[in-house]
Short mmCIF file of C-alpha atoms in Angstrom, two decimals:
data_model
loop_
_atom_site.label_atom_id
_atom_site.label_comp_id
_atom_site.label_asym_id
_atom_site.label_seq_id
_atom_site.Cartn_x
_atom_site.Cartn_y
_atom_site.Cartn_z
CA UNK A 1 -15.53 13.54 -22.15
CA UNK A 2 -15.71 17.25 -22.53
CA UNK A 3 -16.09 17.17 -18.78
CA UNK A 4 -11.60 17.67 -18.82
CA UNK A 5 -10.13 20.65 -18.61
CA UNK A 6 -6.91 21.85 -19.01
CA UNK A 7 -4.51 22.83 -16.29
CA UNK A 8 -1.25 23.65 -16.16
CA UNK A 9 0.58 22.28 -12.71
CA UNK A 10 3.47 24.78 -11.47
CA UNK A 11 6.45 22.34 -9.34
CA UNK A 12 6.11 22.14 -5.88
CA UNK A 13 1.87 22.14 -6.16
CA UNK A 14 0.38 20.67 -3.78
CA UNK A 15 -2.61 18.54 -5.16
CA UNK A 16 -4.07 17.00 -2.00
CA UNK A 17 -3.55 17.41 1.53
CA UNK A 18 -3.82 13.80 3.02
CA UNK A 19 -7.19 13.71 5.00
CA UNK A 20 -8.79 16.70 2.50
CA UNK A 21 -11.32 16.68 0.27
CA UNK A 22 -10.05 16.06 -2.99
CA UNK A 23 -12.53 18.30 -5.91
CA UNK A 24 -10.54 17.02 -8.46
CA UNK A 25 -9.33 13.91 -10.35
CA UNK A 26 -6.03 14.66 -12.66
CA UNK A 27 -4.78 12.91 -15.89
CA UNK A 28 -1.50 14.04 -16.46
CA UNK A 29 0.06 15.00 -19.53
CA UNK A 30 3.32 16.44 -19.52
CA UNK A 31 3.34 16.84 -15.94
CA UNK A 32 4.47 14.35 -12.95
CA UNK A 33 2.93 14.10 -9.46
CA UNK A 34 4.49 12.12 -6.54
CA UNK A 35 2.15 10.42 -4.23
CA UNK A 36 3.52 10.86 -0.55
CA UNK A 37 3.04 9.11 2.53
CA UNK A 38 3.77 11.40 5.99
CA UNK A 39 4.63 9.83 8.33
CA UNK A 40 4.98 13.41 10.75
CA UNK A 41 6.35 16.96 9.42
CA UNK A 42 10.36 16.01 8.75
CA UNK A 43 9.27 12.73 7.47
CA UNK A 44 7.95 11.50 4.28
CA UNK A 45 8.33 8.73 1.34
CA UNK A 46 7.36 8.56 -2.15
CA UNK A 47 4.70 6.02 -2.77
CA UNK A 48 3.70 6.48 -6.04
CA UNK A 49 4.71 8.90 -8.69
CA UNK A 50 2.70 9.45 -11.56
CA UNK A 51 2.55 10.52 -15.47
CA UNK A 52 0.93 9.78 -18.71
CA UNK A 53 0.35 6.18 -17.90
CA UNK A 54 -2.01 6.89 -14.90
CA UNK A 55 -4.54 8.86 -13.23
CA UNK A 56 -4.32 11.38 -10.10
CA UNK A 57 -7.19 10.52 -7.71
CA UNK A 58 -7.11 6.64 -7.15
CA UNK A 59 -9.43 7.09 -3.76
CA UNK A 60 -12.03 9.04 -6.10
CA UNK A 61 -12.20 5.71 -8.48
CA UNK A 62 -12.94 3.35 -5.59
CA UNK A 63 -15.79 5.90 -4.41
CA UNK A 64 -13.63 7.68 -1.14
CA UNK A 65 -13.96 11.57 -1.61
CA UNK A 66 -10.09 12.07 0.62
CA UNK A 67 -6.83 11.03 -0.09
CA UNK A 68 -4.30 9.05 2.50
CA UNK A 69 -1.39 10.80 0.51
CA UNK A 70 0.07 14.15 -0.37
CA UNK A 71 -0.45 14.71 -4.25
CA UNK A 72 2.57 17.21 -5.46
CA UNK A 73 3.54 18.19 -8.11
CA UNK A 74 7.08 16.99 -8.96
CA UNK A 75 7.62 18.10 -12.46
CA UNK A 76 5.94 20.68 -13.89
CA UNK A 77 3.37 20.28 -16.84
CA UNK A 78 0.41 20.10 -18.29
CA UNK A 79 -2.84 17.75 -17.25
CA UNK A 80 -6.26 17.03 -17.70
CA UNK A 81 -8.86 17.42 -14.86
CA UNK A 82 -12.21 17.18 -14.16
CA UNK A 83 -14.25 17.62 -10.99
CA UNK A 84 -14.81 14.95 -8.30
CA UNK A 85 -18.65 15.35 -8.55
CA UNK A 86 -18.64 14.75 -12.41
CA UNK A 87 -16.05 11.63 -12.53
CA UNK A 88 -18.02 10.00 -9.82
CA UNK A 89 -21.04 10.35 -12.56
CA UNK A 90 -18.86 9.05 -15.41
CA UNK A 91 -17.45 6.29 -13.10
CA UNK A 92 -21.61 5.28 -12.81
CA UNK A 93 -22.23 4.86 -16.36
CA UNK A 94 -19.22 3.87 -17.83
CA UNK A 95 -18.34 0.21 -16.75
CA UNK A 96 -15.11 0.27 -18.99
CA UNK A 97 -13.75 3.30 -17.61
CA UNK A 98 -14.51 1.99 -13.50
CA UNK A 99 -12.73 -1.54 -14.75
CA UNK A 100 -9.86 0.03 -16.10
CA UNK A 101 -9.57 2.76 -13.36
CA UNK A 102 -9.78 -0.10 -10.84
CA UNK A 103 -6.99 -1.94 -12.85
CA UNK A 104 -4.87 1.47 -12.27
CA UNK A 105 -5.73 1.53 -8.56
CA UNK A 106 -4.05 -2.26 -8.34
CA UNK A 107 -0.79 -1.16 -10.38
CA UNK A 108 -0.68 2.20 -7.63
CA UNK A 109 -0.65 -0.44 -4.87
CA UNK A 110 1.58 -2.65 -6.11
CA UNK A 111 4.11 0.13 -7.18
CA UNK A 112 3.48 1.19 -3.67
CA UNK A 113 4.11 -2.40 -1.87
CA UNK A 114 7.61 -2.46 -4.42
CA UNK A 115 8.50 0.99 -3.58
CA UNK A 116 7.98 -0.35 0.64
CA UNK A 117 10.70 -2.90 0.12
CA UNK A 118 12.72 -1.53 -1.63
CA UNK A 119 13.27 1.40 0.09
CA UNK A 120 14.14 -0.89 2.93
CA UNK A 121 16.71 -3.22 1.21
CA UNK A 122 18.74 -1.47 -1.58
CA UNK A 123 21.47 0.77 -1.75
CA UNK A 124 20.67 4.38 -1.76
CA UNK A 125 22.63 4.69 -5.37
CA UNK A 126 19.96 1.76 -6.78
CA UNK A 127 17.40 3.56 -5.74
CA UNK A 128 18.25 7.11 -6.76
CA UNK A 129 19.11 5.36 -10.59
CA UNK A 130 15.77 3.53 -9.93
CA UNK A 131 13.64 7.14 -9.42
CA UNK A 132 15.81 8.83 -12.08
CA UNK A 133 14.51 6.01 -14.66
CA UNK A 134 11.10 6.24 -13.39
CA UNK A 135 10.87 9.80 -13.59
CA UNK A 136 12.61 9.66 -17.25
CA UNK A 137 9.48 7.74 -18.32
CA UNK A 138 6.69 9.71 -17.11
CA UNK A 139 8.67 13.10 -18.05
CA UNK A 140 8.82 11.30 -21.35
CA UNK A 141 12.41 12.88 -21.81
CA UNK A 142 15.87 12.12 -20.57
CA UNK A 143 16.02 15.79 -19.77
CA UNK A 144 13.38 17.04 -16.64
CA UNK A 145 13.52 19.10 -13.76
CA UNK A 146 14.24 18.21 -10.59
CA UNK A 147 15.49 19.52 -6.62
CA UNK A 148 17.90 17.33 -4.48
CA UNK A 149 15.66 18.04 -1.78
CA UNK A 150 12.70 16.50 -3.26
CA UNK A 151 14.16 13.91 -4.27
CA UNK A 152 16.04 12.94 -0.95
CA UNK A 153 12.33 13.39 0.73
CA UNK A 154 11.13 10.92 -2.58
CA UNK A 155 13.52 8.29 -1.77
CA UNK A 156 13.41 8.74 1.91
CA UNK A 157 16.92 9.95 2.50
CA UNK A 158 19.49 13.33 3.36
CA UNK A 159 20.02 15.77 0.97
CA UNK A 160 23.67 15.42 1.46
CA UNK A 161 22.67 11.68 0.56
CA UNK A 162 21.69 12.26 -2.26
CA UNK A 163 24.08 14.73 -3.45
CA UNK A 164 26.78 12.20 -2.86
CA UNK A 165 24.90 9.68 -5.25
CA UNK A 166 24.24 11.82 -7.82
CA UNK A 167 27.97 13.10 -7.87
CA UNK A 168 28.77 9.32 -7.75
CA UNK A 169 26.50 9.15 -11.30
CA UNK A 170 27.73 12.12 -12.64
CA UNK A 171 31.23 11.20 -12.46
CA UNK A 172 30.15 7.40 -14.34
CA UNK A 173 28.53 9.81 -16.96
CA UNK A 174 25.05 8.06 -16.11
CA UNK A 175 23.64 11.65 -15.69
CA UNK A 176 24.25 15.15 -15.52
CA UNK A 177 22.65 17.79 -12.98
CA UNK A 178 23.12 21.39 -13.28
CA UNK A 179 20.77 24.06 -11.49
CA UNK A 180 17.65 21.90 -10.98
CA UNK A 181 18.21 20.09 -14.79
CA UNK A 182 18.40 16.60 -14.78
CA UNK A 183 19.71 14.65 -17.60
CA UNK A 184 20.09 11.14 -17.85
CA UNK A 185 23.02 10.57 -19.88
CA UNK A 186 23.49 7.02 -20.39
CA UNK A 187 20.44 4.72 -20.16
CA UNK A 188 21.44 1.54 -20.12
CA UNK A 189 24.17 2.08 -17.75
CA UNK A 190 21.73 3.63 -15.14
CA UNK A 191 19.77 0.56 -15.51
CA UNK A 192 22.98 -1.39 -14.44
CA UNK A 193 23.43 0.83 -11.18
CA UNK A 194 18.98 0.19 -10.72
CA UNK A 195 17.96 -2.45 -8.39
CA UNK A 196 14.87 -4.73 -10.41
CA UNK A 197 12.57 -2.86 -9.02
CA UNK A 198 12.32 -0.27 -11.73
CA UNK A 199 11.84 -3.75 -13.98
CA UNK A 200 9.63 -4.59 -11.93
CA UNK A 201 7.08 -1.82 -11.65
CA UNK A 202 7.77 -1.38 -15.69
CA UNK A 203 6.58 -4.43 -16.29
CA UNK A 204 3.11 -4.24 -14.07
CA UNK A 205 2.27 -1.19 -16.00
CA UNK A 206 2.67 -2.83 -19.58
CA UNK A 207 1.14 -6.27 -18.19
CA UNK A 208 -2.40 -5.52 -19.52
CA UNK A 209 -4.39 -3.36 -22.27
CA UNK A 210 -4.49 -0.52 -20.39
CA UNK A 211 -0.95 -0.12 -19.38
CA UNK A 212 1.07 3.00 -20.26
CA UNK A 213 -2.08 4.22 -22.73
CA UNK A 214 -1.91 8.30 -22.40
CA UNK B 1 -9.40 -27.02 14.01
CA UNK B 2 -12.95 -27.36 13.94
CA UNK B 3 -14.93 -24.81 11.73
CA UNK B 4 -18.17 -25.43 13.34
CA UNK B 5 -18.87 -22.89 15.97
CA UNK B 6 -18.30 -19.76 12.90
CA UNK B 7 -20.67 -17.85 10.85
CA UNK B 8 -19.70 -15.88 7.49
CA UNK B 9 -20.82 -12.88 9.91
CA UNK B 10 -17.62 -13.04 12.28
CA UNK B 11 -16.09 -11.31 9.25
CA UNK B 12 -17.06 -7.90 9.25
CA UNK B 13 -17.12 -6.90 5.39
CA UNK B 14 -20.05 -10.36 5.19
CA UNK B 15 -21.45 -8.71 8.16
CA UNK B 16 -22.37 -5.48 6.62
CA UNK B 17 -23.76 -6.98 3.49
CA UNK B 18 -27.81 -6.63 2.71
CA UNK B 19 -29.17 -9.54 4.11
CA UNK B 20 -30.59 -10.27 -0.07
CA UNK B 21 -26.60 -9.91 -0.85
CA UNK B 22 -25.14 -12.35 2.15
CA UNK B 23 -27.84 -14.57 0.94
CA UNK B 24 -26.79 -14.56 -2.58
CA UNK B 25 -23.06 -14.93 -1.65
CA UNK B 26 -23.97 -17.38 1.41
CA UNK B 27 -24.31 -20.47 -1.26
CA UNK B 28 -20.37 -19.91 -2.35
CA UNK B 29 -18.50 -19.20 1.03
CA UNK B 30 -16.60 -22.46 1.87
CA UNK B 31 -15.22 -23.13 5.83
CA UNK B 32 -11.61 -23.04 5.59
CA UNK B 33 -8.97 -23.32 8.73
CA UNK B 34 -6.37 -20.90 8.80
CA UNK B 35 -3.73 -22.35 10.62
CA UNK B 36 -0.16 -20.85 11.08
CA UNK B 37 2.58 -20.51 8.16
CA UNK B 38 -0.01 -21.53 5.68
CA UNK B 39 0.53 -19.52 2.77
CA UNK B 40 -2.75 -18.37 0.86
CA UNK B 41 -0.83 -17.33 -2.04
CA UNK B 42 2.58 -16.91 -3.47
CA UNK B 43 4.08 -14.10 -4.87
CA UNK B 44 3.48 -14.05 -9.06
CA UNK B 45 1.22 -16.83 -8.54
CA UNK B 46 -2.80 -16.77 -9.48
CA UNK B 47 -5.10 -16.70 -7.19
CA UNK B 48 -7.76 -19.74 -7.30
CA UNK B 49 -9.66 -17.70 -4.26
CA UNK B 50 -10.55 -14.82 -1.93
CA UNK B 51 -10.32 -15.45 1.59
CA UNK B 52 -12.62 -13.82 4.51
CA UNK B 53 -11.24 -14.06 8.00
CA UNK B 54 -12.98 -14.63 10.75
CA UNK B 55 -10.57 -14.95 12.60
CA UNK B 56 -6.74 -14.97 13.23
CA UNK B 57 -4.64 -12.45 10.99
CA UNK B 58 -3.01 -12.94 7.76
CA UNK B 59 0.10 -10.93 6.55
CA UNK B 60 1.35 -9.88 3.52
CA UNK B 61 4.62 -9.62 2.75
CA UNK B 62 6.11 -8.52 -0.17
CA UNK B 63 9.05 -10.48 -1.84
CA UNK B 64 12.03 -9.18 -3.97
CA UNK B 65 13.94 -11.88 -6.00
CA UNK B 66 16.77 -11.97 -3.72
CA UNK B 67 14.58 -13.59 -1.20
CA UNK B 68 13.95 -10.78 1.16
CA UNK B 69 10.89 -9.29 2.05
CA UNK B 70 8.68 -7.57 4.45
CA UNK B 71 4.85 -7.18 5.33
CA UNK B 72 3.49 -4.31 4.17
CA UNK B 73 -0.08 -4.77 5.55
CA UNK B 74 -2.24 -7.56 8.28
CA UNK B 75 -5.51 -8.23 7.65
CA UNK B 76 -8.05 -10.02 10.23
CA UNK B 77 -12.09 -10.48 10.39
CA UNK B 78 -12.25 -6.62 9.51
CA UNK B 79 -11.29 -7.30 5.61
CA UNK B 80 -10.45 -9.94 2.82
CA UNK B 81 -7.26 -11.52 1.36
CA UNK B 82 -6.87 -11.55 -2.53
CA UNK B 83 -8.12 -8.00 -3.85
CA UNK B 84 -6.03 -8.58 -6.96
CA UNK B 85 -8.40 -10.60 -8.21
CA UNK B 86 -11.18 -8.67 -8.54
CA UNK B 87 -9.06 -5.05 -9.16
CA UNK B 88 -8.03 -6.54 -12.56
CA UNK B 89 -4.49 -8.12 -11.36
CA UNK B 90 -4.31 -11.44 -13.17
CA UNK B 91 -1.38 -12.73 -10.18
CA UNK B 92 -0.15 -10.96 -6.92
CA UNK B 93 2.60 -9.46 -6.48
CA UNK B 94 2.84 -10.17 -2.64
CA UNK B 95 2.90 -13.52 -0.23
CA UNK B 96 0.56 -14.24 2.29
CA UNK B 97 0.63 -15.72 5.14
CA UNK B 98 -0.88 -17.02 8.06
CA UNK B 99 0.80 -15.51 10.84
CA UNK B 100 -1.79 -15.83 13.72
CA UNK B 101 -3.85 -18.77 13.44
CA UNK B 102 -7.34 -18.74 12.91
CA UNK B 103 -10.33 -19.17 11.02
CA UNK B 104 -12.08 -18.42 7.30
CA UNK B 105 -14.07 -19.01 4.32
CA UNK B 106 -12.92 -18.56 0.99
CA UNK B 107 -14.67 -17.74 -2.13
CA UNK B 108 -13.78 -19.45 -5.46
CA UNK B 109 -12.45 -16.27 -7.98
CA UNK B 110 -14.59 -16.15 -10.80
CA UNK B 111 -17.97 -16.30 -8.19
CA UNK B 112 -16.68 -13.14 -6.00
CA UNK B 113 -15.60 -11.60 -9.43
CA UNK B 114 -19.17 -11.60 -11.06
CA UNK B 115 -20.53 -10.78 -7.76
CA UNK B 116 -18.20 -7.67 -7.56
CA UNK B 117 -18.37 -6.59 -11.21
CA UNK B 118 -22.31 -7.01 -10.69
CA UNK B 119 -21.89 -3.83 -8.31
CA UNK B 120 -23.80 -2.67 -5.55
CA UNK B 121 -22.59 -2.96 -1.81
CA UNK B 122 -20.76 -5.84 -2.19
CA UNK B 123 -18.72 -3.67 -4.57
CA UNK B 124 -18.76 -0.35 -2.76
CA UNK B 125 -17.26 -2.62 0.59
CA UNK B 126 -14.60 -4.27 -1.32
CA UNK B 127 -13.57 -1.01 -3.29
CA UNK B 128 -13.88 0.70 0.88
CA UNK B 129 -11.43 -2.02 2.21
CA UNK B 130 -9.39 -1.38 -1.09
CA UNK B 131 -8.56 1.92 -0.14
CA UNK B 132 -8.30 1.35 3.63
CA UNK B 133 -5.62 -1.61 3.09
CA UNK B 134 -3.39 0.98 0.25
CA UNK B 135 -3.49 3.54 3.30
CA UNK B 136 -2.31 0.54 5.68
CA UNK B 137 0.53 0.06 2.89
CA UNK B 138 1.97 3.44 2.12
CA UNK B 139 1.35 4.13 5.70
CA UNK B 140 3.89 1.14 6.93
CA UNK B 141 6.28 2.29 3.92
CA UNK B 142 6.63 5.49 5.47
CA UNK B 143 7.03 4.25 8.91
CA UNK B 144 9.64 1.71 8.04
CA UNK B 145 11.61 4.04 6.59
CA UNK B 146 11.70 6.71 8.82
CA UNK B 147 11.32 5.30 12.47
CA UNK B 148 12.98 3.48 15.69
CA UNK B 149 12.40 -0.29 15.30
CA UNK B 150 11.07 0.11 18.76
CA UNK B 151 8.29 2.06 17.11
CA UNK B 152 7.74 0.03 14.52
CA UNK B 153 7.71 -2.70 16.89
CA UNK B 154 4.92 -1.25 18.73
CA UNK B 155 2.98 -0.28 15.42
CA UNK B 156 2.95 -3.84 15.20
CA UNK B 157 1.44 -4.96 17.81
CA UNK B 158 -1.25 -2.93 18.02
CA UNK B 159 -2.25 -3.32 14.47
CA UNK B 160 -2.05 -6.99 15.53
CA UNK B 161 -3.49 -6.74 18.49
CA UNK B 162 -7.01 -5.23 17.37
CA UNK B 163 -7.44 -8.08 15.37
CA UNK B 164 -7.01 -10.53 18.06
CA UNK B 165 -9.43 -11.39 20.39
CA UNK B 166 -6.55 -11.75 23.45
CA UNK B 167 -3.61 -9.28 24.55
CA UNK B 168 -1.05 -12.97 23.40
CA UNK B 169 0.58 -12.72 20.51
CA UNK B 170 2.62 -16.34 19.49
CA UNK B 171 5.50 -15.42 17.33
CA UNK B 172 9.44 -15.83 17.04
CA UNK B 173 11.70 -12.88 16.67
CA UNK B 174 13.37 -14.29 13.74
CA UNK B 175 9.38 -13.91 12.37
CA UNK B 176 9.06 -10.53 13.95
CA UNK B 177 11.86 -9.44 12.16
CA UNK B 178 10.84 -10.42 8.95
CA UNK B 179 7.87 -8.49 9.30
CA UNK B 180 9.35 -5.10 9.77
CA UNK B 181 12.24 -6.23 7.68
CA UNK B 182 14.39 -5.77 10.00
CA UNK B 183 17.62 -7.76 11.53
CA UNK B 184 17.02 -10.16 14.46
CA UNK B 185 19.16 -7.91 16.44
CA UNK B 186 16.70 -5.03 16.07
CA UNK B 187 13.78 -6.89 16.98
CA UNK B 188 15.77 -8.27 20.08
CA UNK B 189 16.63 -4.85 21.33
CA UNK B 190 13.64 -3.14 20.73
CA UNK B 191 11.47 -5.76 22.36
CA UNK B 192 13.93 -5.57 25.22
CA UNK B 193 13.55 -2.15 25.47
CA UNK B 194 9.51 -2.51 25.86
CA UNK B 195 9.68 -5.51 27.84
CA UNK B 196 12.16 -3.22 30.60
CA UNK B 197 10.12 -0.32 30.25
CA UNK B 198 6.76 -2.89 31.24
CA UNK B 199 5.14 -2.68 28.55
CA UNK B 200 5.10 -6.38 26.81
CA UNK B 201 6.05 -9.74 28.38
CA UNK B 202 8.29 -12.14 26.03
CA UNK B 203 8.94 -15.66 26.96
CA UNK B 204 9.24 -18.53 24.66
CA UNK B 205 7.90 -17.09 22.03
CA UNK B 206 4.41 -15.76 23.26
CA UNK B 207 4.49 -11.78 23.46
CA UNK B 208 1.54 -10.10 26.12
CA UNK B 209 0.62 -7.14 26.00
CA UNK B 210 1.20 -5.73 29.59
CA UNK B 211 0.14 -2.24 29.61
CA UNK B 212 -1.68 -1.22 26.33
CA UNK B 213 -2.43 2.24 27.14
CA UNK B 214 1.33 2.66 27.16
CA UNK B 215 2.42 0.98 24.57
CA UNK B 216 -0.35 3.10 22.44
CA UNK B 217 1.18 6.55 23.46
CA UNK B 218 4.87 4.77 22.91
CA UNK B 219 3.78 4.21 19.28
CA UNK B 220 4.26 6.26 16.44
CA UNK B 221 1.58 8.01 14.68
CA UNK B 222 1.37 5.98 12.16
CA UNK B 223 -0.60 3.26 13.65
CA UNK B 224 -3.53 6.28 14.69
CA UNK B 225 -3.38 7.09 10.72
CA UNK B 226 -4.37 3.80 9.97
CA UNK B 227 -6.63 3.14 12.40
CA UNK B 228 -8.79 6.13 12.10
CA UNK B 229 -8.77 5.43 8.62
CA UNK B 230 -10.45 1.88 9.05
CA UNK B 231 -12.51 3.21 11.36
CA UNK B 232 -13.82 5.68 8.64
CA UNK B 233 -14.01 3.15 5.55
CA UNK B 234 -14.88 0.32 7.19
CA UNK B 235 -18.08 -1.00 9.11
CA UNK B 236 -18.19 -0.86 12.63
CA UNK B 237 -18.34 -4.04 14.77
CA UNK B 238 -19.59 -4.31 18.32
CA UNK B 239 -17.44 -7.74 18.45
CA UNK B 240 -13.88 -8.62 18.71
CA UNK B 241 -12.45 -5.63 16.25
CA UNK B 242 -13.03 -2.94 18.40
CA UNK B 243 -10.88 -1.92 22.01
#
């Protein structure tokens, strides 16, 4: 598809606006984009955060030319795009690529219906480990940039909420975070601190051919 | 419950079909009652069929392994239950449930499969609802995290409430409060707080709707995001959907 073309995605871009027009679809590379729900302008959640293993643009693939969620950037990187009017062509001729997109757009809600919960039920410390892991994987790296502000508005907490975590992490070893760096330090032991839901979402991703596939 | 006095046509997604497509599909729909608690699927298990409201409303309510869970999305006549099947997901990773009784007809999988991987507007409708039910779902994500139970509360019943043909809703706290995944408690106070303020009438477990106007500017916005956004995807209806 020489359709794609390269774009490099600053932090903090926004993508879409929910309710806009969206003129292109993304496939990440090196980069990471968080899929936001607002609920009004202090209030937001992280439904959906995506990498390698998936595609920006999920309302383009079921044929709807806006998106219900901010798209921003989250970690800064490289991606493929191409334009809305050109993947809606490809989408038409290539049965495959609509079946597997449509496959993505199931994983997005279910990571989405996981994410619901589980915001609601765990401990603020499982879910921070849980977004740390989850960001780990689409970074690709156990080192990867990161705000406390973003990620209190990801996980749909304060700041000082987070900061408290994290320092709780840091002093376990789990991770360390200096000047927007984030390094997870121990692996397995920030899976011990994760609720399952980081299993869980892991293992809808790998459940079928298409999966984590770049 | 008698399934006699329905057509395929009191759900709205059938409704809008080509007449050549509703006929095609027609041969396939089966009558089913939908009556309350019945669960249509369970989490992780696979789905034998897709189900079409006609009536009544059918939540779903996702299920961590410690047992708790909440409904991230209702569905009534305006849409389907079971888009896993044909979006590629071999099982579901939600529950639903009846939790207003009412009426269907379900679809065996593999027929509404071929008929959706087949294309055309049966596709485009389903892949419309798709996309309507996600913004439903990321929509009461945000919502439960961020605002008053009373909110919520009211989010609720509107969203519940446009899918019902009367301003009675029959349901238990304890249920209520597993919907917004929330403690009894919550669900007590914040329906006390509407039911003071006139808005909603609880007895014995039947909630009215009093004074809808008011309970719609109570609300947060999230129940206008959703709306408007079923509005836009989905087919209009001249029938019980719209208020």
């Amino acid at each position: 598809m020489s359709a794609l073309t390269r774009v490099d995605l600053p932090l903090g871009q926004v993508l879409y606006h929910p309710g806009a027009t969206s003129r292109h679809v993304y496939f990440p590379g090196s980069c990471m984009v968080s899929l936001v729900a607002v609920a009004d302008r202090s209030s937001a959640l992280e439904v959906g955060l995506v990498g390698r293993e998936g595609m920006v643009g999920i309302p383009l693939a079921l044929g709807i030319p806006t998106s219900p969620v901010r798209a921003m950037v989250q970690g800064a990187g490289s991606a493929m795009r191409m334009t809305a009017v050109r993947f809606a062509r490809e989408l038409k001729r290539n049965r495959p690529l609509l079946r597997a997109l449509h496959r993505c757009a199931y994983i997005a809600m279910a990571t989405a219906m996981q994410t619901a919960v589980c915001n609601k039920a765990h401990t603020l410390e499982a879910r921070l480990a849980r977004w740390l892991l989850m960001a780990g994987d689409r970074a690709a790296s156990d080192t990867f940039r990161c705000t406390q502000e973003s990620i209190a508005l990801m996980i749909g907490v304060r700041r000082v909420g987070v900061t408290n975590a994290a320092s709780g992490l840091q002093r376990r070893k789990l991770i360390r975070y200096s000047r927007g760096a984030m390094q997870i330090l121990d692996r397995p032991g920030l899976l011990a601190v994760s609720c399952s839901c980081y299993e869980v979402i892991r293992t809808l991703e790998r459940i079928d051919g298409m999966g984590l596939a770049a | 419950m008698s399934t006699a006095s329905q057509t395929p046509k009191d759900n709205r997604l059938l409704a809008a079909l080509p007449e050549q497509d509703y006929r095609a599909l027609l041969p396939f729909l089966e009558p089913v009652a939908l009556p309350l608690a019945m669960a249509l699927y369970e989490s992780g298990g696979v789905q034998g069929y897709v189900y079409f409201p006609t009536s009544g409303i059918v939540s779903l309510l996702y299920v961590l392994e410690n047992g708790s869970s909440a409904e991230i999305a209702v569905t009534g006549c305006e849409g389907l239950v079971g888009i896993a099947l044909f979006m590629g997901g071999e099982t579901t990773p939600s529950r639903a449930v009846v939790q207003s009784a009412g009426r269907g007809y379900r679809i065996k999988a593999a027929a509404l499969k071929e008929k959706f991987e087949a294309g055309g507007a049966l596709q485009y409708l389903l892949l419309r609802f798709t996309q309507a039910l996600i913004t439903q779902m990321t929509q009461t994500a945000v919502c439960n995290r961020h605002h008053a139970v009373d909110q919520q509360l009211c989010r609720w019943l509107l969203l519940s409430l446009d899918r019902l043909p009367a301003n009675d809703l029959v349901m238990t706290q304890e249920l209520i409060a597993n919907m917004l995944g929330v403690r009894r408690e919550g669900v007590t106070e914040a329906a006390g707080k509407l039911q003071a303020a006139g808005l909603i009438k609880y007895s014995r477990g039947k909630i009215t709707v009093l004074d809808r106007p008011r309970l719609a500017a109570r609300v947060c916005e999230c129940y206008a995001v959703v709306k408007q956004e079923y509005d836009r995807l989905l087919p209009a209806d001249s029938q019980s959907f719209a208020h």
